[in-house]
Coordinates of C-alpha atoms and ligand atoms in Angstrom, one line a residue:
X177 CA -71.6 -149.1 -36.7
X178 CA -75.8 -148.8 -35.7
X179 CA -74.7 -147.4 -31.7
X180 CA -76.5 -149.8 -30.8
X181 CA -73.5 -152.3 -31.8
X182 CA -70.7 -149.7 -31.1
X183 CA -72.2 -148.9 -27.1
X184 CA -72.2 -152.5 -27.1
X185 CA -68.8 -153.7 -27.6
X186 CA -67.6 -150.7 -26.0
X187 CA -69.5 -151.6 -22.5
X188 CA -67.7 -154.0 -19.8
X189 CA -71.3 -155.9 -18.7
X190 CA -69.0 -157.0 -15.6
X191 CA -68.4 -153.7 -14.4
X192 CA -72.1 -152.0 -15.4
X193 CA -73.8 -155.2 -13.2
X194 CA -71.6 -154.8 -11.3
X195 CA -72.9 -151.5 -10.2
X196 CA -75.9 -153.4 -9.2
X197 CA -74.9 -156.3 -8.0
X198 CA -72.2 -157.3 -5.7
X199 CA -70.6 -160.2 -8.3
X200 CA -67.7 -162.5 -7.5
X201 CA -65.1 -163.9 -10.2
X202 CA -66.1 -167.8 -10.9
X203 CA -63.4 -168.3 -13.4
X204 CA -62.3 -166.7 -16.9
X205 CA -64.2 -163.4 -17.3
X206 CA -66.9 -165.0 -15.5
X207 CA -69.0 -163.6 -12.7
X208 CA -71.6 -165.1 -10.1
X209 CA -73.7 -162.8 -7.3
X210 CA -77.5 -163.0 -5.8
X211 CA -80.1 -161.7 -8.6
X212 CA -81.9 -158.7 -8.2
X213 CA -84.8 -159.8 -9.6
X214 CA -85.5 -162.0 -7.6
X215 CA -85.2 -163.4 -3.9
X216 CA -82.9 -166.4 -3.0
X217 CA -79.6 -167.0 -1.0
X218 CA -77.3 -169.4 -3.1
X219 CA -76.3 -167.1 -6.1
X220 CA -77.2 -168.5 -9.9
X221 CA -77.4 -164.8 -11.3
X222 CA -74.4 -165.3 -14.1
X223 CA -72.0 -162.9 -16.3
X224 CA -70.7 -163.5 -18.9
X225 CA -67.6 -160.8 -19.7
X226 CA -66.6 -162.2 -22.8
X227 CA -69.7 -163.1 -24.5
X228 CA -71.5 -160.0 -23.2
X229 CA -74.5 -161.2 -21.5
X230 CA -76.2 -162.2 -18.3
X231 CA -78.4 -164.6 -17.1
X232 CA -80.7 -166.2 -13.3
X233 CA -80.6 -169.9 -13.2
X234 CA -83.4 -169.4 -10.5
X235 CA -85.8 -166.5 -12.9
X236 CA -84.5 -167.2 -16.1
X237 CA -84.2 -163.6 -16.9
X238 CA -81.2 -162.9 -19.1
X239 CA -80.3 -161.0 -21.9
X240 CA -77.3 -158.1 -22.6
X241 CA -76.5 -154.8 -21.3
X242 CA -79.7 -152.9 -22.8
X243 CA -81.6 -155.5 -21.1
X244 CA -80.4 -155.6 -18.0
X245 CA -80.9 -151.8 -17.4
X246 CA -84.2 -152.0 -18.8
X247 CA -84.8 -154.5 -16.2
X248 CA -83.9 -153.2 -13.0
X249 CA -83.8 -149.3 -14.0
X250 CA -87.5 -149.9 -15.4
X251 CA -86.3 -148.3 -18.7
X252 CA -87.7 -148.5 -21.7
X253 CA -85.1 -149.2 -25.3
X254 CA -84.5 -145.4 -26.0
X255 CA -83.6 -145.0 -22.8
X256 CA -81.2 -147.7 -22.1
X257 CA -79.5 -146.8 -25.1
X258 CA -79.3 -142.8 -24.2
X259 CA -78.2 -144.1 -21.0
X260 CA -75.3 -145.9 -21.9
X261 CA -74.6 -144.5 -25.4
X262 CA -73.5 -141.4 -22.5
X263 CA -71.7 -143.2 -20.5
X264 CA -69.3 -145.0 -23.0
X265 CA -69.3 -141.7 -25.0
X266 CA -71.5 -143.1 -28.6
X267 CA -73.8 -140.5 -30.1
X268 CA -77.0 -141.5 -29.8
X269 CA -79.3 -138.8 -32.2
X270 CA -82.6 -138.1 -30.2
X271 CA -85.8 -137.7 -31.5
X272 CA -86.4 -134.0 -30.6
X273 CA -82.8 -132.0 -30.7
X274 CA -84.1 -128.6 -30.1
X275 CA -86.7 -129.3 -27.1
X276 CA -83.8 -132.6 -25.4
X277 CA -81.4 -130.1 -26.0
X278 CA -83.0 -126.8 -23.8
X279 CA -83.5 -129.8 -21.4
X280 CA -80.8 -131.0 -21.1
X281 CA -79.4 -127.2 -21.0
X282 CA -81.9 -126.7 -18.1
X283 CA -80.4 -129.7 -16.3
X284 CA -77.0 -128.4 -16.7
X285 CA -77.9 -124.9 -15.0
X286 CA -79.6 -126.9 -12.1
X287 CA -77.0 -129.5 -11.3
X288 CA -74.5 -126.9 -11.5
X289 CA -76.2 -124.5 -8.7
X290 CA -76.5 -128.0 -7.0
X291 CA -72.4 -128.3 -7.2
X292 CA -71.9 -124.1 -6.0
X293 CA -74.6 -124.8 -3.0
X294 CA -72.5 -127.5 -2.0
X295 CA -69.9 -126.5 -2.2
X296 CA -70.6 -123.0 -0.3
X297 CA -71.8 -125.5 2.3
X298 CA -69.3 -127.1 2.7
X299 CA -66.3 -124.2 2.5
X300 CA -68.1 -121.1 3.4
X301 CA -68.0 -118.8 6.4
X302 CA -71.2 -117.7 5.1
X303 CA -72.6 -121.2 5.8
X304 CA -71.0 -122.1 9.7
X305 CA -75.3 -121.6 11.4
X306 CA -76.3 -124.5 8.1
X307 CA -73.1 -127.0 9.3
X308 CA -73.7 -126.4 13.0
X309 CA -78.2 -126.6 11.8
X310 CA -77.3 -129.6 9.4
X311 CA -74.8 -131.1 12.7
X312 CA -77.5 -130.6 15.8
X313 CA -80.3 -132.9 13.3
X314 CA -77.6 -135.6 13.7
X315 CA -77.5 -135.4 9.1
X316 CA -73.7 -136.7 9.2
X317 CA -71.6 -135.7 6.2
X318 CA -72.1 -138.6 4.3
X319 CA -75.5 -138.8 4.5
X320 CA -75.3 -134.9 3.2
X321 CA -72.7 -135.5 0.5
X322 CA -75.6 -138.8 -0.9
X323 CA -78.3 -136.3 -1.2
X324 CA -76.1 -133.4 -1.9
X325 CA -77.8 -131.4 1.0
X326 CA -75.1 -127.3 -0.3
X327 CA -76.5 -123.9 1.2
X328 CA -77.6 -121.0 -0.4
X329 CA -76.1 -117.8 0.7
X330 CA -78.1 -114.9 2.0
X331 CA -77.3 -112.7 -1.2
X332 CA -78.7 -111.4 -4.1
X333 CA -77.2 -112.4 -6.6
X334 CA -74.3 -115.3 -5.7
X335 CA -75.4 -117.9 -8.0
X336 CA -76.2 -115.2 -10.6
X337 CA -73.1 -114.6 -10.7
X338 CA -71.8 -117.7 -10.3
X339 CA -73.7 -119.2 -13.6
X340 CA -72.9 -116.3 -15.5
X341 CA -69.4 -116.6 -15.2
X342 CA -70.3 -119.1 -16.5
X343 CA -72.0 -119.0 -19.9
X344 CA -75.2 -119.2 -19.1
X345 CA -77.8 -116.7 -19.9
X346 CA -80.7 -114.5 -17.4
X347 CA -83.1 -115.9 -19.3
X348 CA -81.5 -119.7 -19.6
X349 CA -81.0 -119.3 -15.5
X350 CA -85.1 -117.9 -15.4
X351 CA -87.0 -120.6 -17.0
X352 CA -84.1 -123.0 -15.0
X353 CA -85.8 -122.0 -11.8
X354 CA -83.0 -120.9 -10.1
X355 CA -84.0 -117.3 -10.7
X356 CA -86.9 -114.1 -10.1
X357 CA -86.4 -111.3 -11.9
X358 CA -86.9 -107.9 -10.8
X359 CA -90.2 -106.2 -10.5
X360 CA -89.3 -102.9 -12.9
X361 CA -87.9 -105.8 -15.4
X362 CA -84.4 -104.2 -14.6
X363 CA -82.8 -107.7 -14.1
X364 CA -82.9 -110.9 -11.9
X365 CA -81.8 -111.8 -8.6
X366 CA -81.8 -115.8 -7.1
X367 CA -84.1 -117.0 -5.8
X368 CA -82.4 -118.9 -2.9
X369 CA -81.0 -117.1 -0.3
X370 CA -80.1 -118.5 3.4
X371 CA -81.8 -121.4 2.9
X372 CA -80.6 -125.1 3.3
X373 CA -81.3 -126.6 0.1
X374 CA -82.2 -130.1 -1.2
X375 CA -81.2 -131.2 -4.8
X376 CA -84.9 -132.9 -6.4
X377 CA -83.1 -135.6 -8.9
X378 CA -85.5 -137.7 -11.3
X379 CA -85.4 -141.2 -11.3
X380 CA -82.1 -141.3 -13.4
X381 CA -80.7 -138.9 -10.4
X382 CA -80.5 -135.6 -12.3
X383 CA -81.4 -132.3 -10.4
X384 CA -83.9 -131.1 -12.0
X385 CA -84.7 -128.7 -9.2
X386 CA -84.6 -127.8 -5.3
X387 CA -86.4 -127.5 -2.0
X388 CA -84.5 -124.5 0.0
X389 CA -85.4 -125.3 3.8
X390 CA -85.3 -122.3 5.7
X391 CA -82.3 -121.6 8.4
X392 CA -84.2 -121.5 12.0
X393 CA -84.4 -118.2 13.0
X394 CA -85.5 -116.6 10.0
X395 CA -88.5 -113.9 10.0
X396 CA -91.1 -115.4 10.1
X397 CA -93.0 -114.5 7.0
X398 CA -90.3 -116.7 5.2
X399 CA -91.3 -120.3 4.4
X400 CA -90.1 -123.0 6.2
X401 CA -89.9 -124.3 2.8
X402 CA -89.4 -123.2 -1.3
X403 CA -89.5 -124.8 -3.8
X404 CA -88.5 -124.3 -8.1
X405 CA -91.6 -123.9 -9.2
X406 CA -92.6 -125.7 -12.1
X407 CA -89.6 -125.5 -15.3
X408 CA -90.1 -127.8 -18.6
X409 CA -88.1 -130.3 -16.1
X410 CA -89.5 -130.6 -13.0
X411 CA -93.2 -130.9 -12.7
X412 CA -94.3 -131.4 -9.1
X413 CA -96.7 -133.7 -9.8
X414 CA -93.8 -136.6 -10.9
X415 CA -92.0 -136.0 -8.6
X416 CA -90.9 -138.6 -5.9
X417 CA -88.5 -137.5 -3.6
X418 CA -85.1 -139.7 -3.3
X419 CA -86.2 -142.4 -6.5
X420 CA -82.8 -142.1 -7.7
X421 CA -81.6 -143.7 -4.0
X422 CA -84.4 -146.2 -3.8
X423 CA -84.9 -148.2 -6.6
X424 CA -82.1 -151.1 -6.1
X425 CA -83.1 -151.3 -2.0
X426 CA -87.7 -151.0 -3.9
X427 CA -86.5 -154.6 -6.3
X428 CA -84.7 -156.1 -3.1
X429 CA -88.1 -155.5 -0.6
X430 CA -90.6 -155.7 -3.0
X431 CA -92.2 -152.9 -1.8
X432 CA -91.6 -149.0 -1.7
X433 CA -93.0 -146.7 1.9
X434 CA -94.2 -144.0 0.7
X435 CA -93.1 -140.5 3.5
X436 CA -94.4 -136.9 3.7
X437 CA -91.4 -135.1 3.6
X438 CA -87.9 -134.9 2.4
X439 CA -86.1 -134.8 5.3
X440 CA -88.4 -137.9 6.2
X441 CA -86.6 -139.4 3.9
X442 CA -82.8 -138.7 4.5
X443 CA -83.6 -140.0 8.0
X444 CA -85.1 -143.2 6.7
X445 CA -81.8 -143.7 5.6
X446 CA -79.7 -142.9 8.5
X447 CA -81.4 -145.5 9.8
X448 CA -80.9 -147.6 7.0
X449 CA -84.4 -148.0 5.8
X450 CA -83.6 -147.6 1.9
X451 CA -86.6 -148.2 0.1
X452 CA -88.0 -145.3 0.8
X453 CA -89.8 -141.9 -1.6
X454 CA -90.8 -138.5 -0.9
X455 CA -94.4 -137.6 -2.3
X456 CA -94.0 -133.8 -0.7
X457 CA -96.6 -134.0 1.5
X458 CA -99.3 -134.5 -1.1
X459 CA -101.6 -136.7 -2.4
X460 CA -99.7 -139.2 -4.9
X461 CA -100.8 -139.1 -8.8
X462 CA -101.3 -140.5 -11.7
X463 CA -97.9 -139.9 -13.0
X464 CA -96.2 -141.1 -9.5
X465 CA -98.3 -144.2 -9.8
X466 CA -96.8 -145.1 -13.1
X467 CA -93.5 -144.4 -12.4
X468 CA -93.4 -146.4 -9.3
X469 CA -95.2 -149.3 -11.7
X470 CA -91.9 -149.3 -12.8
X471 CA -90.4 -150.8 -9.6
X472 CA -93.2 -152.4 -7.4
X473 CA -96.6 -153.7 -6.9
X474 CA -96.7 -152.8 -3.1
X475 CA -96.7 -149.7 -2.0
X476 CA -96.7 -148.3 2.0
X477 CA -98.1 -145.8 3.4
X478 CA -96.8 -144.7 7.3
X479 CA -98.1 -142.5 8.8
X480 CA -98.4 -142.0 13.1
X481 CA -100.5 -143.2 16.2
X482 CA -102.7 -139.9 15.6
X483 CA -102.9 -141.0 12.2
X484 CA -102.4 -137.3 11.0
X485 CA -101.5 -137.8 7.5
X486 CA -104.1 -140.6 6.4
X487 CA -107.3 -138.2 5.7
X488 CA -104.4 -136.2 2.8
X489 CA -103.1 -139.7 2.0
X490 CA -107.0 -140.8 1.2
X491 CA -107.0 -140.4 -2.3
X492 CA -103.6 -141.3 -2.9
X493 CA -104.4 -145.0 -1.3
X494 CA -107.4 -145.3 -3.4
X495 CA -106.2 -144.4 -6.3
X496 CA -103.3 -146.9 -5.5
X497 CA -105.7 -149.6 -5.2
X498 CA -107.4 -148.0 -8.3
X499 CA -104.1 -148.7 -10.3
X500 CA -103.8 -152.6 -8.8
X501 CA -101.0 -151.4 -6.1
X502 CA -101.1 -153.9 -3.0
X503 CA -101.5 -151.2 -0.1
X504 CA -100.4 -151.2 3.0
X505 CA -100.0 -149.4 6.2
X506 CA -96.6 -149.5 8.6
X507 CA -97.4 -147.0 11.8
X508 CA -95.1 -145.5 14.0
X509 CA -95.7 -146.4 17.4
X510 CA -97.3 -143.2 20.0
X511 CA -94.1 -142.3 21.3
X512 CA -91.9 -142.6 18.2
X513 CA -93.1 -139.4 17.0
X514 CA -95.2 -137.7 14.4
X515 CA -93.1 -138.6 11.1
X516 CA -89.8 -140.9 10.4
X517 CA -87.5 -137.8 10.8
X518 CA -89.0 -137.4 14.7
X519 CA -88.6 -141.3 15.2
X520 CA -85.2 -141.6 13.7
X521 CA -83.8 -138.9 16.1
X522 CA -85.0 -140.7 19.1
X523 CA -83.6 -143.7 18.2
X524 CA -83.3 -145.2 14.0
X525 CA -84.4 -148.4 15.6
X526 CA -88.6 -146.9 16.3
X527 CA -88.6 -146.3 12.6
X528 CA -86.4 -149.5 11.1
X529 CA -89.7 -151.3 13.5
X530 CA -92.1 -149.3 12.4
X531 CA -91.1 -149.9 8.1
X532 CA -90.9 -153.4 8.7
X533 CA -93.7 -154.3 10.1
X534 CA -96.5 -153.8 8.1
X535 CA -100.5 -154.4 7.5
X536 CA -102.6 -154.1 4.3
X537 CA -104.7 -151.2 4.9
X538 CA -107.9 -152.0 5.6
X539 CA -107.1 -154.2 8.7
X540 CA -105.1 -150.4 9.4
X541 CA -109.0 -149.3 8.6
X542 CA -111.0 -151.1 10.4
X543 CA -108.4 -150.7 13.7
X544 CA -109.1 -147.1 13.8
X545 CA -112.0 -147.6 13.0
X546 CA -112.7 -149.8 16.1
X547 CA -110.8 -147.4 18.1
X548 CA -112.1 -146.3 21.3
X549 CA -116.2 -147.8 20.3
X550 CA -118.2 -150.5 22.5
X551 CA -119.0 -153.2 20.0
X552 CA -121.6 -154.1 21.6
X553 CA -123.8 -150.8 21.7
X554 CA -125.6 -150.6 18.4
X555 CA -124.7 -147.3 17.4
X556 CA -120.5 -147.5 18.1
X557 CA -121.8 -150.5 15.7
X558 CA -122.7 -148.7 13.0
X559 CA -120.7 -145.9 13.3
X560 CA -117.7 -148.4 12.5
X561 CA -119.5 -150.5 10.0
X562 CA -120.5 -146.8 8.3
X563 CA -116.4 -145.9 7.9
X564 CA -115.4 -149.3 6.9
X565 CA -118.3 -150.6 4.4
X566 CA -116.8 -147.7 1.7
X567 CA -113.8 -148.8 1.9
X568 CA -114.4 -152.7 1.7
X569 CA -116.3 -151.9 -1.2
X570 CA -113.2 -150.0 -3.2
X571 CA -111.9 -153.9 -2.9
X572 CA -111.7 -155.3 -6.3
X573 CA -110.8 -158.8 -5.5
X574 CA -113.6 -160.7 -4.9
X575 CA -111.6 -163.6 -2.9
X576 CA -110.0 -160.6 -0.7
X577 CA -113.2 -158.9 -0.2
X578 CA -114.7 -161.8 0.7
X579 CA -111.5 -162.0 3.9
X580 CA -112.4 -158.6 4.9
X581 CA -116.3 -159.1 4.9
X582 CA -115.6 -162.5 7.5
X583 CA -113.5 -160.3 9.0
X584 CA -116.0 -157.5 9.9
X585 CA -118.9 -160.4 10.1
X586 CA -117.1 -161.3 13.0
X587 CA -116.0 -158.3 14.6
X588 CA -119.4 -156.8 14.1
X589 CA -121.5 -159.7 15.4
X590 CA -123.2 -159.5 11.9
X591 CA -124.7 -162.0 9.6
X592 CA -121.8 -161.9 6.3
X593 CA -124.5 -162.1 3.9
X594 CA -126.0 -158.9 5.2
X595 CA -122.8 -157.2 5.0
X596 CA -122.3 -158.2 1.5
X597 CA -125.8 -156.9 0.5
X598 CA -124.9 -153.5 2.4
X599 CA -121.9 -152.9 0.1
X600 CA -123.6 -153.6 -2.7
X601 CA -122.6 -154.9 -6.7
X602 CA -119.4 -153.7 -6.2
X603 CA -118.1 -151.3 -8.7
X604 CA -116.1 -153.0 -12.1
X605 CA -112.4 -150.6 -11.7
X606 CA -110.9 -153.5 -13.9
X607 CA -110.0 -151.9 -17.8
X608 CA -111.8 -148.4 -17.6
X609 CA -110.7 -148.1 -13.8
X610 CA -106.4 -148.6 -14.9
X611 CA -105.2 -145.7 -17.1
X612 CA -107.9 -144.2 -18.4
X613 CA -106.3 -141.1 -18.0
X614 CA -103.4 -140.9 -20.0
X615 CA -101.7 -137.7 -20.0
X616 CA -99.4 -136.4 -22.7
X617 CA -95.8 -136.6 -22.2
X618 CA -93.1 -135.4 -23.8
X619 CA -90.6 -138.7 -25.2
X620 CA -87.5 -138.3 -23.0
X621 CA -89.0 -137.7 -19.8
X622 CA -89.1 -141.1 -18.7
X623 CA -93.0 -141.4 -17.9
X624 CA -94.2 -142.4 -21.0
X625 CA -94.7 -146.0 -20.5
X626 CA -95.4 -148.4 -17.8
X627 CA -94.5 -151.4 -17.2
X628 CA -96.3 -154.2 -14.7
X629 CA -95.5 -154.8 -11.4
X630 CA -92.1 -156.4 -10.4
X631 CA -92.4 -159.5 -8.9
X632 CA -89.4 -159.8 -6.9
X633 CA -89.9 -163.1 -5.2
X634 CA -90.5 -165.2 -8.3
X635 CA -88.2 -167.7 -9.1
X636 CA -89.7 -170.0 -11.8
X637 CA -90.8 -174.0 -11.2
X638 CA -87.4 -176.3 -12.2
X639 CA -86.9 -177.8 -15.2
X640 CA -87.6 -181.1 -16.1
X641 CA -84.8 -184.0 -16.1
X642 CA -84.4 -184.0 -19.7
X643 CA -84.6 -179.6 -20.3
X644 CA -81.6 -179.5 -18.1
X645 CA -79.6 -182.6 -19.7
X646 CA -80.6 -180.8 -23.1
X647 CA -79.6 -177.6 -21.9
X648 CA -76.2 -179.1 -20.2
X649 CA -75.3 -180.7 -23.5
X650 CA -75.9 -177.8 -25.7
X651 CA -74.0 -175.6 -23.4
X652 CA -71.1 -178.0 -23.1
X653 CA -71.0 -177.9 -27.1
X654 CA -70.6 -174.3 -27.5
X655 CA -68.0 -174.0 -24.8
X656 CA -65.9 -176.9 -24.9
X657 CA -64.4 -177.8 -29.0
X658 CA -63.1 -180.5 -27.4
X659 CA -66.4 -182.8 -27.0
X660 CA -68.1 -181.6 -29.8
X661 CA -67.1 -184.6 -32.0
X662 CA -68.6 -187.1 -29.3
X663 CA -71.5 -184.5 -29.0
X664 CA -72.3 -184.6 -33.0
X665 CA -71.7 -188.2 -33.1
X666 CA -74.2 -189.6 -30.6
X667 CA -76.9 -186.6 -30.0
X668 CA -80.1 -186.7 -32.5
X669 CA -81.8 -184.1 -32.9
X670 CA -85.2 -185.6 -31.8
X671 CA -83.1 -186.3 -28.1
X672 CA -84.0 -182.5 -27.7
X673 CA -87.5 -181.9 -26.4
X674 CA -88.8 -178.9 -27.5
X675 CA -88.6 -177.3 -31.6
X676 CA -86.5 -174.2 -29.7
X677 CA -83.5 -176.0 -28.3
X678 CA -83.9 -178.9 -31.6
X679 CA -83.2 -174.9 -33.5
X680 CA -80.3 -173.8 -31.8
X681 CA -78.8 -177.5 -31.7
X682 CA -79.2 -177.3 -36.0
X683 CA -77.9 -173.8 -36.4
X684 CA -74.7 -175.2 -34.1
X685 CA -73.8 -178.3 -35.8
X686 CA -74.3 -176.1 -39.1
X687 CA -71.3 -174.1 -37.6
X688 CA -69.3 -176.8 -36.8
X689 CA -70.3 -179.3 -40.2
X690 CA -68.9 -176.7 -42.2
X691 CA -65.1 -176.8 -41.4
X692 CA -65.7 -174.3 -38.6
X693 CA -65.7 -177.5 -35.9
X694 CA -63.0 -176.0 -33.7
X695 CA -64.7 -172.0 -33.6
X696 CA -64.0 -170.3 -30.4
X697 CA -67.2 -170.3 -27.8
X698 CA -67.3 -166.5 -28.2
X699 CA -67.0 -167.4 -31.9
X700 CA -69.7 -169.7 -31.8
X701 CA -71.6 -167.7 -29.4
X702 CA -71.6 -164.8 -31.7
X703 CA -71.9 -166.0 -35.1
X704 CA -75.6 -167.8 -33.5
X705 CA -76.7 -164.7 -31.7
X706 CA -76.5 -162.9 -35.2
X707 CA -78.1 -165.8 -36.6
X708 CA -80.6 -165.9 -34.5
X709 CA -81.8 -161.8 -35.1
X710 CA -84.6 -160.8 -33.5
X711 CA -85.7 -164.3 -32.6
X712 CA -86.1 -164.2 -28.7
X713 CA -86.7 -167.2 -27.4
X714 CA -83.9 -168.4 -29.2
X715 CA -81.8 -165.8 -28.2
X716 CA -82.8 -165.8 -24.5
X717 CA -82.1 -170.2 -24.6
X718 CA -78.9 -169.1 -26.5
X719 CA -78.4 -167.0 -23.6
X720 CA -78.8 -169.6 -21.2
X721 CA -76.8 -172.4 -22.6
X722 CA -73.8 -170.4 -23.2
X723 CA -73.7 -169.6 -19.5
X724 CA -75.1 -172.6 -18.8
X725 CA -72.0 -174.1 -20.5
X726 CA -69.5 -172.2 -18.9
X727 CA -70.5 -173.9 -15.2
X728 CA -69.6 -177.6 -17.0
X729 CA -67.1 -179.5 -17.4
X730 CA -66.3 -182.2 -20.1
X731 CA -66.4 -184.3 -17.8
X732 CA -70.0 -184.7 -18.1
X733 CA -70.8 -185.2 -21.3
X734 CA -71.0 -189.0 -21.3
X735 CA -73.5 -188.7 -18.2
X736 CA -75.9 -186.4 -20.1
X737 CA -76.4 -188.3 -23.4
X738 CA -76.9 -191.1 -21.7
X739 CA -79.7 -189.5 -19.3
X740 CA -81.1 -188.2 -23.5
X741 CA -81.1 -191.0 -24.5
X742 CA -82.6 -193.2 -22.4
X743 CA -85.4 -190.3 -22.8
X744 CA -86.1 -190.7 -25.9
X745 CA -86.1 -194.4 -25.4
X746 CA -89.3 -194.2 -23.0
X747 CA -91.1 -191.9 -25.4
X748 CA -90.8 -194.0 -28.3
X749 CA -91.4 -197.3 -26.4
X750 CA -94.9 -195.3 -25.0
X751 CA -95.4 -194.1 -28.7
X752 CA -95.1 -197.9 -29.6
X753 CA -97.1 -199.1 -27.1
X754 CA -100.1 -196.4 -27.9
X755 CA -99.5 -198.0 -31.5
X756 CA -99.8 -201.7 -31.1
X757 CA -102.7 -201.1 -28.2
X758 CA -104.1 -200.2 -31.6
X759 CA -103.4 -202.3 -33.8
X760 CA -104.4 -204.6 -31.3
X761 CA -108.0 -203.4 -31.2
X762 CA -108.4 -203.6 -35.0
X763 CA -107.3 -206.7 -35.3
X764 CA -104.0 -206.2 -37.2
X765 CA -101.4 -208.8 -36.7
X766 CA -98.8 -208.4 -39.3
X767 CA -98.7 -204.9 -37.6
X768 CA -98.3 -205.5 -34.3
X769 CA -95.9 -208.2 -35.1
X770 CA -93.7 -205.5 -36.6
X771 CA -94.3 -202.8 -33.5
X772 CA -93.5 -206.2 -31.1
X773 CA -89.7 -205.6 -33.0
X774 CA -89.8 -202.5 -32.8
X775 CA -90.1 -202.4 -29.2
X776 CA -88.0 -205.1 -28.5
X777 CA -85.1 -203.6 -31.0
X778 CA -85.6 -200.7 -27.6
X779 CA -84.2 -203.0 -24.4
Ligands
ZN44 ZN1 -83.0 -164.1 -10.9

């Protein structure tokens, strides 16, 4: 059996979706919830357990278990296949066994190390000081559990021994980045000692490395933070700390906040601000941006009142803008401390408020340039212009650029045309700016394809009455065998306003006519699903119609048929009128009379 079908057969879609979306039962094997893909207050997101499909009537997204995972996790199809295969125990062949086997093994070692460090933190007397330190920093047990925090004891070989007992060879452990080789080459020893261990996870939550934070009171020459080295599974430039925990919140909020440190991310969760990732204090890279693009197109940088991080972030900001992100800024108030961690320790509300109130990056740049200057003084004016104009020149979007030109023109009381000339012809950063560099990527690091921005607030415009009625009647046809004879007798194919609808109806009727008139809804559904394999628009319509049918009752059949009939009559009447005008113009009496008879017959 094709692994795809086998997986589909084993996955419980309600359970899978339920991991992301709170679902409420809405009938036998039906569920309803708030759509994770667009913003809404009343649930229009439907899941059918017996048909194994989902559909949102608000934004018209829908599909099967793979489509759901691809959309919500930003996976591509092979990733979704692997992920679900693992979940339900179906072996999915990989492209490159040796490479992925090594990666899998290195991940396993890191996962195991995380468990070990965690256990030490929770249970060992050696971790007493670490436990006290975390408690003092206000990191609760729940929070520590969520982030998998642990402790590396002050010993040279405790992890090495632990992993060795589980059959891992020194060379593998070294490759996983957890040990160092003795200078004389005689063996290995633990890389992390007497440190609070923060596991670094990829976007799927696999542990790929660690940051170890030194304990207070350690010798002065020990680095405050120590990271795993670059390994086949850990690349600093691709890591976004906390992304695996932030994905849902990022989609929900429609934006991601970038903070510097891992502890800022943890503190932010404590303040219930979960759409946050840590950049590890470096400027954002192309790889990180490509990863974020899967989830949102709005990036919020956070700075303290002194804008200490602003300069360091500038390169990342420029890169984000070139890659088409909407860049905004969250500013911590002056008394809140230097980072989100500080702020949350003072009062979680400080950070919550700052995170909720973001402003466009240009506004931030302008405010900063203007601060402390006297705009009636010509030198100050020039200084402000020197700071602001280069930024203005970077804005790709004409409308947006004009908006900020106007703002600056008002502020400096300088003619907008003069300013416009001053920034000169703007560099187009369109095609070549976006992804001119395509770094080589391996098959399963999850970075290979960047997707378009996710528009979280999008809901499609309402369908016309006729489209809605057509979908409803087909839905009832699928779902209610008892209504089928009535529908077949009254519903002409031409009543349906487009070809996809007609084609679906034709196939459903074929099944009905070939003496299978009382096919169970799920059987008819699978039959049609097989019939339209590979035809995306038909399949998506089928999903929608099937879920709609589950919602509707047979009681509406008559009304729906009447409404479709009358729409059809209107359409034909209009056509006849047009023909009549033409015939009259050409003086064709005979045709006119024939058309009048037809017209009257339609009354
Ligand atoms: Zn939706």
